[in-house]
Every structure is written in C-alpha cells, then in structure tokens.
Coordinates of C-alpha atoms and ligand atoms in Angstrom, one line a residue:
M27 CA 0.0 -0.1 0.0
K28 CA 3.0 2.4 0.7
G29 CA 3.1 5.3 -1.8
K30 CA -0.6 5.1 -2.6
N31 CA -3.3 7.4 -2.1
L32 CA -6.6 6.1 -0.6
V33 CA -10.0 7.7 -1.9
L34 CA -13.5 7.4 0.0
T35 CA -16.6 7.4 -1.9
G36 CA -20.0 7.0 -1.2
F37 CA -23.4 8.3 -1.0
M38 CA -24.1 11.4 1.3
G39 CA -23.8 10.9 5.0
S40 CA -21.9 7.4 4.4
G41 CA -19.2 9.0 6.7
K42 CA -16.7 9.6 4.1
T43 CA -15.8 12.5 6.8
S44 CA -15.5 10.4 9.7
V45 CA -14.1 7.8 8.6
G46 CA -11.2 9.7 6.6
I47 CA -10.4 11.2 9.9
G48 CA -10.2 7.9 11.4
L49 CA -8.2 6.4 8.7
S50 CA -6.3 9.5 8.9
Y51 CA -5.0 8.8 12.5
R52 CA -4.9 5.5 12.2
L53 CA -2.4 5.0 8.7
K54 CA -0.6 8.5 9.5
M55 CA -1.8 10.3 6.1
T56 CA -3.8 13.3 6.0
V57 CA -7.0 13.3 4.7
E58 CA -8.4 16.0 2.5
D59 CA -12.2 16.5 1.4
T60 CA -12.7 17.3 -2.0
D61 CA -16.3 20.0 -0.7
K62 CA -13.7 22.0 1.5
L63 CA -10.9 22.4 -1.5
I64 CA -13.7 23.7 -3.3
E65 CA -15.5 25.7 -0.6
R66 CA -11.9 27.2 -0.1
R67 CA -11.4 28.2 -3.5
E68 CA -14.8 29.7 -4.1
G69 CA -14.8 31.0 -1.1
R70 CA -18.5 29.9 -0.2
S71 CA -20.3 27.3 1.1
I72 CA -21.8 24.4 -1.2
N73 CA -25.1 25.6 -0.5
E74 CA -24.2 28.6 -1.9
I75 CA -22.2 27.9 -4.7
F76 CA -25.7 25.8 -5.7
A77 CA -27.9 28.7 -5.3
A78 CA -25.6 31.2 -6.8
F79 CA -24.1 29.3 -10.0
G80 CA -26.1 25.7 -10.3
E81 CA -25.3 22.2 -10.3
N82 CA -22.8 21.9 -13.1
Y83 CA -21.0 24.9 -12.0
F84 CA -20.3 22.8 -8.9
R85 CA -20.0 19.6 -11.0
Q86 CA -17.3 21.3 -13.3
R87 CA -15.5 22.6 -10.2
E88 CA -15.2 19.0 -9.0
T89 CA -13.9 17.5 -12.5
Q90 CA -11.3 20.4 -12.4
I91 CA -10.2 19.3 -8.5
L92 CA -9.8 15.8 -9.4
E93 CA -7.7 16.7 -12.6
E94 CA -5.6 18.9 -9.9
L95 CA -5.2 16.2 -7.9
T96 CA -4.0 13.1 -10.1
Q97 CA -1.5 15.9 -11.4
I98 CA 0.0 16.2 -8.1
G99 CA 1.2 12.5 -8.0
N100 CA 0.7 9.2 -5.6
G101 CA 1.5 9.8 -2.1
R102 CA 0.6 9.1 1.3
K103 CA -3.0 11.0 1.1
I104 CA -6.9 9.9 1.4
Y105 CA -9.0 12.1 -0.3
S106 CA -12.5 12.0 0.7
L107 CA -15.1 12.8 -2.2
G108 CA -18.3 14.8 -2.8
G109 CA -21.2 11.8 -2.9
G110 CA -21.9 12.5 -6.6
T111 CA -18.4 12.9 -8.2
P112 CA -18.5 9.3 -9.2
V113 CA -21.7 10.1 -11.3
N114 CA -19.6 11.5 -14.1
P115 CA -17.8 8.8 -16.2
Q116 CA -14.8 11.3 -16.5
N117 CA -14.5 11.7 -13.0
R118 CA -14.9 7.7 -12.6
E119 CA -11.4 7.6 -14.7
L120 CA -9.5 10.3 -12.5
I121 CA -10.6 8.7 -9.3
R122 CA -9.2 5.6 -10.2
R123 CA -6.3 7.3 -11.4
L124 CA -5.9 9.0 -7.7
G125 CA -5.7 6.1 -5.8
T126 CA -7.3 2.9 -4.0
V127 CA -11.0 3.5 -4.0
I128 CA -13.4 2.5 -1.0
W129 CA -17.0 2.8 -1.5
L130 CA -18.3 3.3 1.8
K131 CA -22.2 1.4 1.0
V132 CA -25.0 2.4 3.2
S133 CA -28.4 2.1 2.9
P134 CA -31.1 4.8 2.1
G135 CA -32.9 4.3 5.5
T136 CA -29.0 5.2 7.8
V137 CA -28.9 8.0 5.3
Y138 CA -32.4 9.5 5.9
E139 CA -31.8 9.3 10.1
R140 CA -28.5 10.7 9.8
L141 CA -29.3 14.0 7.6
K142 CA -32.9 14.3 8.4
D143 CA -31.9 17.5 10.4
D144 CA -28.9 18.6 8.3
Q145 CA -29.2 21.6 6.1
S146 CA -26.1 21.4 4.0
R147 CA -26.8 19.4 1.2
P148 CA -28.8 21.4 -1.5
L149 CA -29.7 17.6 -3.1
L150 CA -31.8 16.4 -0.3
A151 CA -33.7 19.9 0.7
G152 CA -37.3 20.1 0.1
E153 CA -40.3 17.4 0.1
H154 CA -39.8 13.4 0.6
P155 CA -36.1 13.2 1.4
L156 CA -36.5 9.5 2.1
E157 CA -38.0 9.1 -1.9
R158 CA -35.2 11.4 -2.9
I159 CA -32.4 9.6 -1.2
T160 CA -33.8 6.2 -2.3
G161 CA -34.6 7.0 -6.0
L162 CA -30.7 9.0 -6.1
L163 CA -28.5 5.9 -4.3
E164 CA -30.4 3.9 -6.5
S165 CA -29.3 5.7 -9.7
R166 CA -25.8 6.1 -8.9
R167 CA -25.3 2.6 -7.9
E168 CA -23.6 1.5 -10.7
A169 CA -21.4 4.6 -10.3
Y170 CA -20.0 3.6 -7.2
E171 CA -19.3 0.3 -7.9
D172 CA -17.8 0.4 -11.3
C173 CA -14.8 2.6 -9.8
A174 CA -14.4 0.9 -6.1
D175 CA -11.7 -1.6 -5.2
L176 CA -13.1 -2.1 -1.8
I177 CA -16.5 -2.3 -0.8
V178 CA -17.6 -1.6 2.7
D179 CA -20.7 -2.1 4.1
V180 CA -21.5 0.8 6.6
D181 CA -25.1 0.4 8.3
G182 CA -25.1 0.0 11.8
K183 CA -21.4 0.1 12.2
K184 CA -19.2 2.5 14.0
V185 CA -16.7 4.3 12.3
E186 CA -13.9 2.9 14.4
E187 CA -15.1 -0.8 13.2
I188 CA -15.1 0.4 9.9
V189 CA -11.6 1.9 10.0
D190 CA -10.7 -1.4 11.5
E191 CA -12.2 -3.7 8.5
I192 CA -10.4 -1.1 5.8
E193 CA -7.4 -1.3 7.5
K194 CA -7.3 -5.2 7.9
K195 CA -8.4 -5.1 4.0
L196 CA -5.4 -3.2 3.2
K197 CA -2.8 -5.2 5.3
E198 CA -4.5 -8.4 3.5
G199 CA -3.9 -6.5 0.4
I200 CA -7.1 -5.9 -1.6
K201 CA -8.7 -8.1 -4.3
P202 CA -11.1 -6.6 -6.9
P203 CA -14.4 -6.7 -5.4
V204 CA -17.1 -9.3 -7.2
A205 CA -18.4 -8.9 -10.6
K206 CA -22.0 -8.0 -10.9
G207 CA -23.9 -11.5 -10.9
E208 CA -20.9 -13.1 -10.0
T209 CA -20.8 -15.8 -6.4
T210 CA -18.1 -16.5 -4.4
Ligands
S3P22 C1 -23.5 15.9 -3.4 C2 -22.7 15.6 -2.0 C3 -22.4 16.3 -1.4 C4 -21.7 17.6 -1.7 C5 -22.8 18.1 -2.7 C6 -23.4 17.3 -3.9 C7 -23.8 14.9 -4.0 O1 -20.9 15.7 -0.8 O2 -20.4 17.2 -2.6 O3 -23.6 18.4 -1.7 O4 -24.1 15.1 -5.2 O5 -24.2 13.6 -3.3 P1 -20.9 14.9 0.9 O6 -21.5 13.4 0.3 O7 -19.8 14.9 1.7 O8 -22.1 15.3 1.4

C-alpha cells in the first residue's frame, strides 16, 4: 500500500468525513475533503455555490479539482470525495487514477436518519427526503460500484469498526470486488 493514495467514495451521509479522519489517525496519512477544497477556493459554502451558480458549475469544479489532484502524483493522502463525484464517467477515470478507491456503501434508511436535520445538502432539500435519497442512491449505485476497489457496508457500524475493517483489508492486500452476477 505504500505510496498509494486512498479515495473514499459513497453517498451523502455514508461517513466519508468521519472515516477519513479515523483512517488518517490510524494510517498516519493526511486527509483532504474535495468539497472543502472547492469551498475554500470559491470562498462559499456548497449551498451557496449551488444557489449562486447551479449544480453544473459545482460539477465542473469537482472535475477540475480531481484533475489537479491526479497531477500531484501518488502520495500518502486520503481523499474524501463528494457523494456525487463518481456519477460523471470522466470523474471515475480520474478517481481510479487517484488511488485505491473505497466505497462506503450505505442504505437509504441510514442516510435518512443521519441527515434528516441537516441543512447542508442542497440535493436533499425539499419534500419527501427519503424517497429522494432512495432514488438518487439507486441511480448512482453502478457508478460507485464501477470505480470501487473495496466495498465496505457501513450500516450499523461505528466509525472505529469501519476503520478496523479497511485497515485489515489494506494489510491483506485488496482483491477486486466480486463482479456483478458472480458468486464467491
Ligand atoms: C453531493 C454530495 C455532497 C456535496 C454536494 C453534492 C451529491 O457531499 O458534494 O452537496 O451530489 O451527493 P457529501 O457526500 O460529502 O455530503
């Protein structure tokens, strides 16, 4: 694993930020959140960027950040991505180049419980959040799967347990996830 970045993907509320921090202590790697990099650069919160310039503008900033990060070269970094970053196929290519990709797989119910009082996700604002989460997650499943080197189910697990699981898998050497329709 030496010299290879780790990349955390997964839906909003899957725990990318907390798991990223936990992993950074455990593995002594620094963690960077691409949403935060965009916010810092734009001088606005994600909500403000969506409101002022729209989602497309934000998506372009995501691709730009990924392109820049892949130029920096492999290091000992953990990158925590926005929940929608893998949707764009061009981004998936960049994400794979960035490092070993870990998909934190979460169910709609868990996302709903975690984010029901959170106002910071523009895509979940409005009526019927659970339906919205379910639909969005389903429409993104293949994109997450497509770029994942490791899939970790996070429902009902503490951050510590997830970090343990990832650390163990990294030590064992990650095997590619089982392809769709295949059995183990
Ligand atoms: C988004 C997820 C958010 C943020 C933006 C859009 C998405 O990141 O990038 O609100 O499309 O799922 P988190 O997954 O960190 O909440």
